[in-house]
Amino acid sequence: MRNRNTNTILRGVSILFLTGALVITITSLIAYSRQRNNYPRGMTIGGVPVDGLSPAQASQRLLEVYTTPIQAQYDQAVFYIDPGSVGFQIDMETMLAAADLSRTGGSFWGGFWDYLWNRTSSAAQIPLSANISEERLRSFLEAEIASRYDQPPAPAQPLPGGTSFLPGEPGRTLDLDRAILLISDALRSPTRRSVVLSFNQSSAARPTLQNLEILLKQIISASDFDGLIGFYMMDLQSGQEIHFAINNNQEIAVEPDIAFTASSTIKIPIVASYLINQGSDLDTATADAISRTLGKSDNSATDLVLKRIDEANGPLIVTSNMEALGLESTFLGGMFYLGAPNLLPNRITPGNSRTDIFMERDAYSQTTPAEMGILLADIYHCAQNSGGALIAAFPDKASPSTCQLLIDFMAQDKLGSLIQGGVPDGTLVPHKHGYVTSPQDGYVHDISDVGIVYSPGGNFVLSMYTYHPVQNIWDVTNPLFVDLTKATYNYFNITSQ
């Protein structure tokens, strides 16, 4: 009886244990099946944790992450970029398929066995699959960012009432290629959703040539000079020119350019003609005569140079040489000694044929601001690089060494006023100035200066001629020349003004 009871108890306990084990197994199986329907612990899709989530929930989380706008900073500006607006799309179908394959690809019962023993295998890391339209991103950056936030460099501006320029502002332009790379990386990152965009900074632009011309005209207008001034400047690097004339504060046309009395500036064509026709192998006497011609403006030395060109027809040869260079209004009719015959009486040129200009010109020598400036530019380019009209017109006679010799002689004119008065000490300014006293009234009516200015910021030619019908007062005209030169020098040397 007792054994029967014992067996019954054992049978009941066994059934109880088996029932419990079955319940636990079924419960675990149900729990595992539910877990298997979701992504396993540690799984990421595109860098986003999705463990415990269903495919639908994972899809929603991925969209929340990858549709978050990108925060971008460009200098001080902050803005947001909608991923969809630049063509960014994640390939949800491909990523979920890969995740599902990882989730369901193993043995069900093997996975259940691991589940029962709480053994976890390494979860798969599904990489991001996404597409981005670089073309749309570039277009967006150009249209919405660069066009709005780029800053072009602001040129230096003339300082009203002075000879200097207010400094300009540097510019900035978005580095598009770098921006595309940074934003593309941010769009593909689940956590780094902000970028700082780089840009290229450009130095402040130089003032335009028009800015300089405006300043020069303002200087003339503000001065006490009320006569006629012809102004010519050439940038020897670019060949750009400024050319204008003002008569009693009214701008007048410069086509054809206005002929002025050449006075001593004609000595540059004289020495140029000598070197062209006689060569640069100078004896001591000739070198001394040329030095006194250009350095001291000695008229007797000038006549000696003319006679060495040709005893009787030196002035005509000078004029012919200038015509060969295309300088139609530049001529010399005679020697400098008192009573010298005029070999070109009543010479008619484009420059002295204008009917709107009334002035007393020297019948012996005339030129125009542009023609003398162009001649200096030709001399400069001949010396620098065998260029210019001198080499073209006289290929067998002109040479860089000849032209450099002429420039060296011009540098001996150490006036210290006019053009030379408007540049810093030590600046090389080969030039020739001129003025002449009228034999009729004893007054100076013409003052001129032409020269080549060598400066750190660029070399340039200045050619300035003035005429006043009553009296050309030095204390008015010299400061004007100085200020015009200062303004031009400062234009070429903004950083050192």
XYZ file of C-alpha atoms in Angstrom:
497
model
C 0.000 0.000 0.000
C 2.812 2.295 0.943
C 4.746 1.493 -2.224
C 1.704 2.239 -4.306
C 1.355 5.653 -2.686
C 5.025 6.350 -3.216
C 4.817 5.541 -6.892
C 1.791 7.708 -7.244
C 3.624 10.599 -5.650
C 6.679 10.076 -7.830
C 4.515 9.837 -10.898
C 2.721 13.031 -9.925
C 5.977 14.854 -9.277
C 7.375 13.687 -12.586
C 4.280 14.789 -14.399
C 4.509 18.099 -12.610
C 8.145 18.570 -13.617
C 7.476 17.521 -17.161
C 4.509 19.827 -17.336
C 6.621 22.659 -15.918
C 9.430 21.952 -18.348
C 6.949 21.858 -21.186
C 5.419 25.136 -20.094
C 8.838 26.736 -19.783
C 9.853 25.398 -23.165
C 6.684 26.588 -24.821
C 6.961 29.960 -23.101
C 10.604 30.280 -24.134
C 9.756 29.189 -27.630
C 7.046 31.817 -27.861
C 9.406 34.471 -26.454
C 12.157 33.427 -28.841
C 9.784 33.476 -31.768
C 8.708 36.971 -30.842
C 12.314 38.063 -30.430
C 13.210 36.489 -33.745
C 10.583 38.706 -35.361
C 12.599 41.754 -34.201
C 16.234 42.616 -34.773
C 18.726 41.114 -32.356
C 20.646 42.876 -29.654
C 23.570 44.980 -30.941
C 22.381 45.154 -34.543
C 22.769 48.471 -36.377
C 21.529 49.523 -39.760
C 23.412 52.405 -41.328
C 24.996 53.077 -37.948
C 21.592 53.381 -36.217
C 20.896 50.897 -33.337
C 17.808 48.803 -34.153
C 18.003 46.025 -31.568
C 14.564 45.007 -30.381
C 12.822 46.815 -33.207
C 10.634 45.387 -35.881
C 11.464 46.143 -39.521
C 8.713 48.771 -39.587
C 10.017 50.396 -36.425
C 13.601 50.244 -37.709
C 12.523 51.837 -40.959
C 10.872 54.686 -39.061
C 13.951 55.254 -36.921
C 16.227 55.324 -39.945
C 14.010 57.899 -41.620
C 13.997 60.038 -38.479
C 17.794 60.013 -38.357
C 18.634 60.458 -42.014
C 16.003 63.064 -42.832
C 17.221 65.334 -40.045
C 18.520 68.557 -41.666
C 22.247 69.131 -41.801
C 23.409 72.187 -39.883
C 26.034 74.086 -41.874
C 28.084 77.095 -40.855
C 29.645 79.414 -43.429
C 31.725 82.078 -41.731
C 29.215 83.605 -39.267
C 26.100 82.360 -41.071
C 24.293 79.195 -39.923
C 21.720 77.449 -42.101
C 20.074 74.042 -42.481
C 20.074 71.712 -45.459
C 17.142 69.368 -46.032
C 18.626 66.065 -47.254
C 15.820 65.582 -49.751
C 16.425 68.979 -51.329
C 19.925 67.948 -52.381
C 18.932 64.539 -53.724
C 19.869 62.380 -50.719
C 17.863 59.123 -50.466
C 18.480 56.059 -48.346
C 17.901 52.653 -49.945
C 15.635 51.300 -47.214
C 14.631 48.170 -49.096
C 18.205 47.000 -49.597
C 19.223 47.629 -45.980
C 16.134 45.936 -44.479
C 16.596 42.952 -46.764
C 20.168 42.572 -45.555
C 19.046 42.974 -41.942
C 16.248 40.419 -42.362
C 18.646 37.966 -43.918
C 20.919 38.348 -40.915
C 17.952 38.056 -38.554
C 16.378 34.967 -40.078
C 19.204 33.364 -41.959
C 20.431 31.068 -39.170
C 18.914 27.765 -37.891
C 15.735 28.337 -35.903
C 16.452 25.592 -33.402
C 20.097 26.460 -33.158
C 19.121 29.992 -32.362
C 16.530 28.751 -29.877
C 19.160 26.617 -28.168
C 21.458 29.658 -27.865
C 18.507 31.625 -26.543
C 17.810 29.038 -23.873
C 21.434 29.156 -22.720
C 21.520 32.955 -22.993
C 24.319 32.785 -25.526
C 24.479 35.807 -27.858
C 26.266 35.835 -31.174
C 27.791 38.983 -32.646
C 25.042 41.047 -34.262
C 25.379 42.129 -37.856
C 26.256 45.737 -38.715
C 24.372 46.616 -41.859
C 26.152 49.448 -43.728
C 24.270 52.454 -44.981
C 22.999 52.200 -48.523
C 22.137 55.648 -49.853
C 22.350 57.762 -52.958
C 23.156 61.433 -53.275
C 23.000 63.658 -56.339
C 26.252 65.608 -56.390
C 24.852 67.706 -59.214
C 21.826 68.744 -57.135
C 24.006 69.396 -54.109
C 26.353 71.591 -56.133
C 23.427 73.472 -57.667
C 21.938 74.010 -54.216
C 25.208 75.342 -52.825
C 25.700 77.675 -55.767
C 22.142 79.000 -55.828
C 21.280 79.106 -52.128
C 24.580 79.485 -50.304
C 27.336 80.900 -52.488
C 25.085 83.458 -54.140
C 23.849 84.634 -50.752
C 26.907 84.477 -48.535
C 29.902 84.863 -50.853
C 31.461 88.299 -50.618
C 33.383 89.719 -53.590
C 36.457 91.716 -52.636
C 35.734 95.416 -52.302
C 38.284 97.568 -54.122
C 40.133 100.369 -52.437
C 38.388 103.677 -52.942
C 39.852 107.131 -53.529
C 39.954 109.252 -50.400
C 37.992 112.410 -51.223
C 40.097 115.514 -50.942
C 43.390 113.622 -50.792
C 45.850 111.627 -52.840
C 45.391 108.280 -51.067
C 42.994 105.365 -51.233
C 40.840 103.895 -48.495
C 41.807 100.211 -48.139
C 39.463 97.683 -49.650
C 37.865 94.657 -48.017
C 38.952 91.078 -48.702
C 36.431 88.767 -50.306
C 35.438 85.176 -49.674
C 34.099 82.431 -51.913
C 32.729 79.081 -50.833
C 35.050 76.150 -51.490
C 32.430 74.171 -53.396
C 34.382 70.947 -53.837
C 35.271 70.819 -50.147
C 31.701 71.719 -49.158
C 30.282 68.884 -51.264
C 32.640 66.420 -49.585
C 31.823 67.636 -46.049
C 28.056 67.724 -46.566
C 28.040 64.335 -48.306
C 29.850 62.828 -45.317
C 27.402 64.484 -42.905
C 24.402 63.218 -44.859
C 25.759 59.675 -44.542
C 26.454 59.981 -40.815
C 23.770 59.237 -38.181
C 25.491 61.374 -35.539
C 27.699 64.029 -37.183
C 24.961 66.167 -38.688
C 26.743 69.511 -38.621
C 29.590 70.892 -40.723
C 31.722 74.000 -40.865
C 32.213 74.985 -44.479
C 35.547 76.264 -45.651
C 35.983 79.187 -47.993
C 38.696 80.807 -50.028
C 39.633 84.304 -48.995
C 40.779 86.726 -51.656
C 42.757 89.852 -50.993
C 41.133 93.230 -51.319
C 40.898 94.303 -54.915
C 42.959 97.170 -56.181
C 41.035 100.255 -57.192
C 40.058 100.348 -60.813
C 41.743 102.602 -63.305
C 38.481 104.542 -63.437
C 38.804 105.153 -59.682
C 42.238 106.645 -60.254
C 41.023 108.812 -63.110
C 38.211 110.183 -60.950
C 40.683 111.001 -58.181
C 43.072 112.723 -60.597
C 40.305 114.912 -61.972
C 39.154 115.749 -58.446
C 42.690 116.838 -57.576
C 42.794 119.154 -60.575
C 39.346 120.537 -59.776
C 40.337 121.237 -56.168
C 43.591 122.960 -57.141
C 44.081 126.639 -57.934
C 45.194 125.858 -61.477
C 42.724 127.281 -63.996
C 44.650 126.838 -67.230
C 44.933 123.944 -69.671
C 46.370 120.611 -68.547
C 46.938 117.504 -70.638
C 47.467 114.308 -68.645
C 48.640 110.891 -69.829
C 49.502 107.801 -67.791
C 50.374 104.290 -68.935
C 50.553 101.203 -66.744
C 53.725 99.586 -68.063
C 52.632 96.113 -66.931
C 49.246 96.048 -68.640
C 49.443 98.865 -71.188
C 46.282 100.442 -69.754
C 46.095 104.203 -70.104
C 44.517 107.275 -68.572
C 44.345 110.205 -70.951
C 42.371 113.395 -70.522
C 42.584 117.158 -70.825
C 40.972 119.869 -68.704
C 40.774 123.525 -69.676
C 39.741 125.975 -66.973
C 38.063 123.151 -65.002
C 36.153 121.883 -68.047
C 37.066 118.503 -69.513
C 37.712 118.597 -73.246
C 38.280 115.955 -75.911
C 41.724 114.473 -76.508
C 41.172 113.218 -80.048
C 43.316 114.365 -81.653
C 45.538 114.975 -78.670
C 46.411 118.582 -77.903
C 49.787 119.893 -79.008
C 51.762 121.803 -76.364
C 55.075 123.602 -76.477
C 57.576 120.801 -75.979
C 60.241 123.018 -74.345
C 62.968 120.855 -72.795
C 61.000 117.599 -72.961
C 61.911 117.524 -76.689
C 65.435 116.696 -75.533
C 64.347 113.084 -74.982
C 63.568 112.610 -78.717
C 66.824 114.424 -79.543
C 68.981 112.035 -77.517
C 66.927 109.055 -78.709
C 67.604 110.092 -82.317
C 71.308 110.469 -81.646
C 71.538 106.972 -80.156
C 69.460 105.529 -83.010
C 71.572 107.142 -85.726
C 75.036 107.220 -84.168
C 74.950 104.286 -81.771
C 75.617 103.989 -78.059
C 79.419 103.798 -78.245
C 79.939 107.320 -76.924
C 83.179 109.219 -76.705
C 83.770 111.268 -73.592
C 82.713 114.565 -75.147
C 79.443 113.182 -76.499
C 78.619 111.421 -73.234
C 79.218 114.693 -71.414
C 77.036 116.605 -73.886
C 74.166 114.124 -73.495
C 74.560 114.190 -69.719
C 74.279 117.990 -69.701
C 71.372 117.856 -72.174
C 69.203 115.597 -70.050
C 70.678 116.135 -66.599
C 71.174 119.917 -66.667
C 68.894 120.880 -69.573
C 71.863 122.703 -71.125
C 70.742 124.169 -74.466
C 74.257 124.580 -75.868
C 74.980 120.913 -75.101
C 71.700 120.025 -76.813
C 72.778 121.874 -79.965
C 76.048 119.954 -79.879
C 74.131 116.651 -79.820
C 71.953 117.846 -82.718
C 75.018 118.743 -84.768
C 76.487 115.323 -84.121
C 73.312 113.807 -85.537
C 73.765 116.018 -88.608
C 75.579 119.342 -88.859
C 72.712 121.125 -90.606
C 69.647 118.903 -90.468
C 69.727 117.410 -86.972
C 66.244 118.774 -86.072
C 64.759 117.363 -89.273
C 66.214 113.926 -88.565
C 64.784 114.022 -85.043
C 61.374 114.881 -86.490
C 61.669 112.157 -89.125
C 62.567 109.579 -86.488
C 59.513 110.533 -84.430
C 57.307 110.250 -87.516
C 58.693 106.750 -88.065
C 57.415 105.910 -84.590
C 53.951 107.186 -85.477
C 54.275 110.405 -83.460
C 52.655 112.821 -85.909
C 52.430 115.867 -83.647
C 55.973 115.766 -82.271
C 58.560 117.835 -84.129
C 61.663 119.973 -83.742
C 62.165 122.784 -86.232
C 65.533 124.199 -85.248
C 68.484 124.453 -82.904
C 68.229 126.023 -79.458
C 70.629 128.942 -79.929
C 69.067 132.375 -80.246
C 68.190 133.211 -83.827
C 68.422 129.623 -85.123
C 66.470 129.203 -88.365
C 63.185 127.317 -88.229
C 63.524 124.460 -90.700
C 59.840 123.577 -90.326
C 58.013 126.921 -90.451
C 54.245 126.812 -89.941
C 54.354 123.081 -89.278
C 50.795 121.709 -89.285
C 50.047 118.646 -87.157
C 46.894 116.957 -85.892
C 47.633 118.309 -82.434
C 47.968 121.982 -83.398
C 45.138 121.976 -85.923
C 42.323 121.961 -83.399
C 40.094 125.002 -83.618
C 38.696 124.667 -80.089
C 42.042 125.315 -78.389
C 43.554 128.785 -78.241
C 47.139 128.883 -77.043
C 50.522 130.285 -78.003
C 52.781 127.415 -78.975
C 56.481 127.420 -79.699
C 56.804 127.269 -83.485
C 60.093 125.353 -83.109
C 59.087 122.359 -80.987
C 55.806 120.783 -80.079
C 54.468 117.474 -78.802
C 51.420 116.028 -77.072
C 51.096 114.368 -73.651
C 50.134 111.043 -75.229
C 52.900 111.018 -77.843
C 55.609 111.790 -75.315
C 54.163 109.224 -72.904
C 54.051 106.579 -75.629
C 57.657 107.367 -76.563
C 58.731 106.801 -72.954
C 56.797 103.523 -72.858
C 58.558 102.415 -76.052
C 61.934 103.293 -74.541
C 61.048 101.352 -71.381
C 59.902 98.220 -73.216
C 62.897 98.397 -75.529
C 65.190 98.331 -72.492
C 63.196 95.695 -70.606
C 62.378 93.089 -73.219
C 63.371 94.296 -76.696
C 59.770 95.357 -77.248
C 58.034 98.529 -78.301
C 57.954 100.612 -81.451
C 61.627 101.656 -81.285
C 62.821 98.124 -81.936
C 60.150 97.635 -84.595
C 60.960 100.882 -86.427
C 64.748 100.689 -86.088
C 65.580 96.990 -85.715
C 69.203 97.430 -86.781
C 69.819 100.553 -84.701
C 67.833 100.381 -81.464
C 68.713 97.800 -78.819
C 67.964 97.187 -75.139
C 71.374 98.530 -74.155
C 70.809 101.688 -76.214
C 67.424 102.291 -74.606
C 68.743 101.591 -71.121
C 71.531 104.090 -71.718
C 68.924 106.715 -72.594
C 66.982 105.922 -69.401
C 70.180 106.217 -67.366
C 70.855 109.666 -68.821
C 67.257 110.728 -68.073
C 67.740 109.660 -64.456
C 70.372 112.404 -64.107
C 67.629 115.066 -64.075
C 67.521 115.569 -60.286
C 64.945 118.338 -60.068
C 63.221 116.999 -56.950
C 59.962 118.731 -57.894
C 57.068 118.052 -60.267
C 56.942 114.257 -60.822
C 59.961 113.584 -58.608
C 58.325 115.560 -55.804
C 55.390 113.148 -55.660
C 57.248 109.899 -54.966
C 59.025 108.571 -51.856
C 62.711 109.323 -51.440
C 64.879 106.866 -53.324
C 62.308 106.160 -56.038
C 63.877 105.929 -59.484
C 62.260 108.489 -61.806
C 64.090 108.996 -65.123
C 62.357 112.106 -66.439
C 62.687 115.401 -68.256
C 60.935 118.556 -67.180
C 60.481 121.701 -69.176
C 59.329 125.295 -68.970
C 60.073 128.318 -71.076
C 59.824 132.060 -70.605
C 57.826 133.855 -73.277
C 59.926 136.385 -75.244
C 56.801 138.510 -75.670
C 55.871 139.174 -72.033
C 58.642 137.544 -69.993
C 56.244 135.160 -68.235
C 56.256 131.373 -68.101
C 53.173 130.008 -69.795
C 54.183 126.341 -70.254
C 55.325 123.866 -67.578
C 55.697 120.164 -68.318
C 57.250 116.987 -66.997
C 57.445 113.475 -68.426
C 58.991 110.446 -66.786
C 59.090 106.755 -65.991
C 58.319 105.909 -62.359
C 59.719 102.636 -61.003
C 57.797 101.495 -57.930
C 57.418 98.259 -55.927
C 53.780 97.931 -56.971
C 54.342 98.533 -60.664
C 56.070 100.864 -63.098
C 54.265 103.576 -64.995
C 54.732 106.509 -67.337
C 53.523 110.006 -66.533
C 53.307 112.784 -69.099
C 51.859 116.117 -67.986
C 51.746 119.388 -69.897
C 50.194 122.661 -68.755
C 49.538 126.026 -70.363
C 48.183 129.233 -68.880
C 47.410 132.221 -71.094
C 48.330 134.769 -68.403
C 51.040 133.160 -66.277
C 51.806 129.589 -65.289
C 52.665 130.081 -61.621
C 55.178 127.565 -60.290
C 53.724 127.586 -56.768
C 50.379 126.492 -58.224
C 51.475 124.083 -60.939
C 54.264 122.291 -59.081
C 51.999 121.210 -56.166
C 49.458 120.036 -58.729
C 52.049 117.857 -60.482
C 53.199 116.548 -57.101
C 49.664 115.588 -56.039
C 48.839 113.963 -59.377
C 52.012 111.903 -59.090
C 51.290 110.977 -55.464
C 47.817 109.757 -56.358
C 49.154 107.650 -59.227
C 51.982 106.247 -57.106
C 49.529 105.368 -54.323
C 47.279 103.634 -56.839
C 50.120 101.286 -57.736
C 51.265 100.896 -54.121
C 48.106 100.644 -52.029
C 49.728 98.669 -49.202
C 52.575 101.131 -48.702
C 50.735 104.447 -49.004
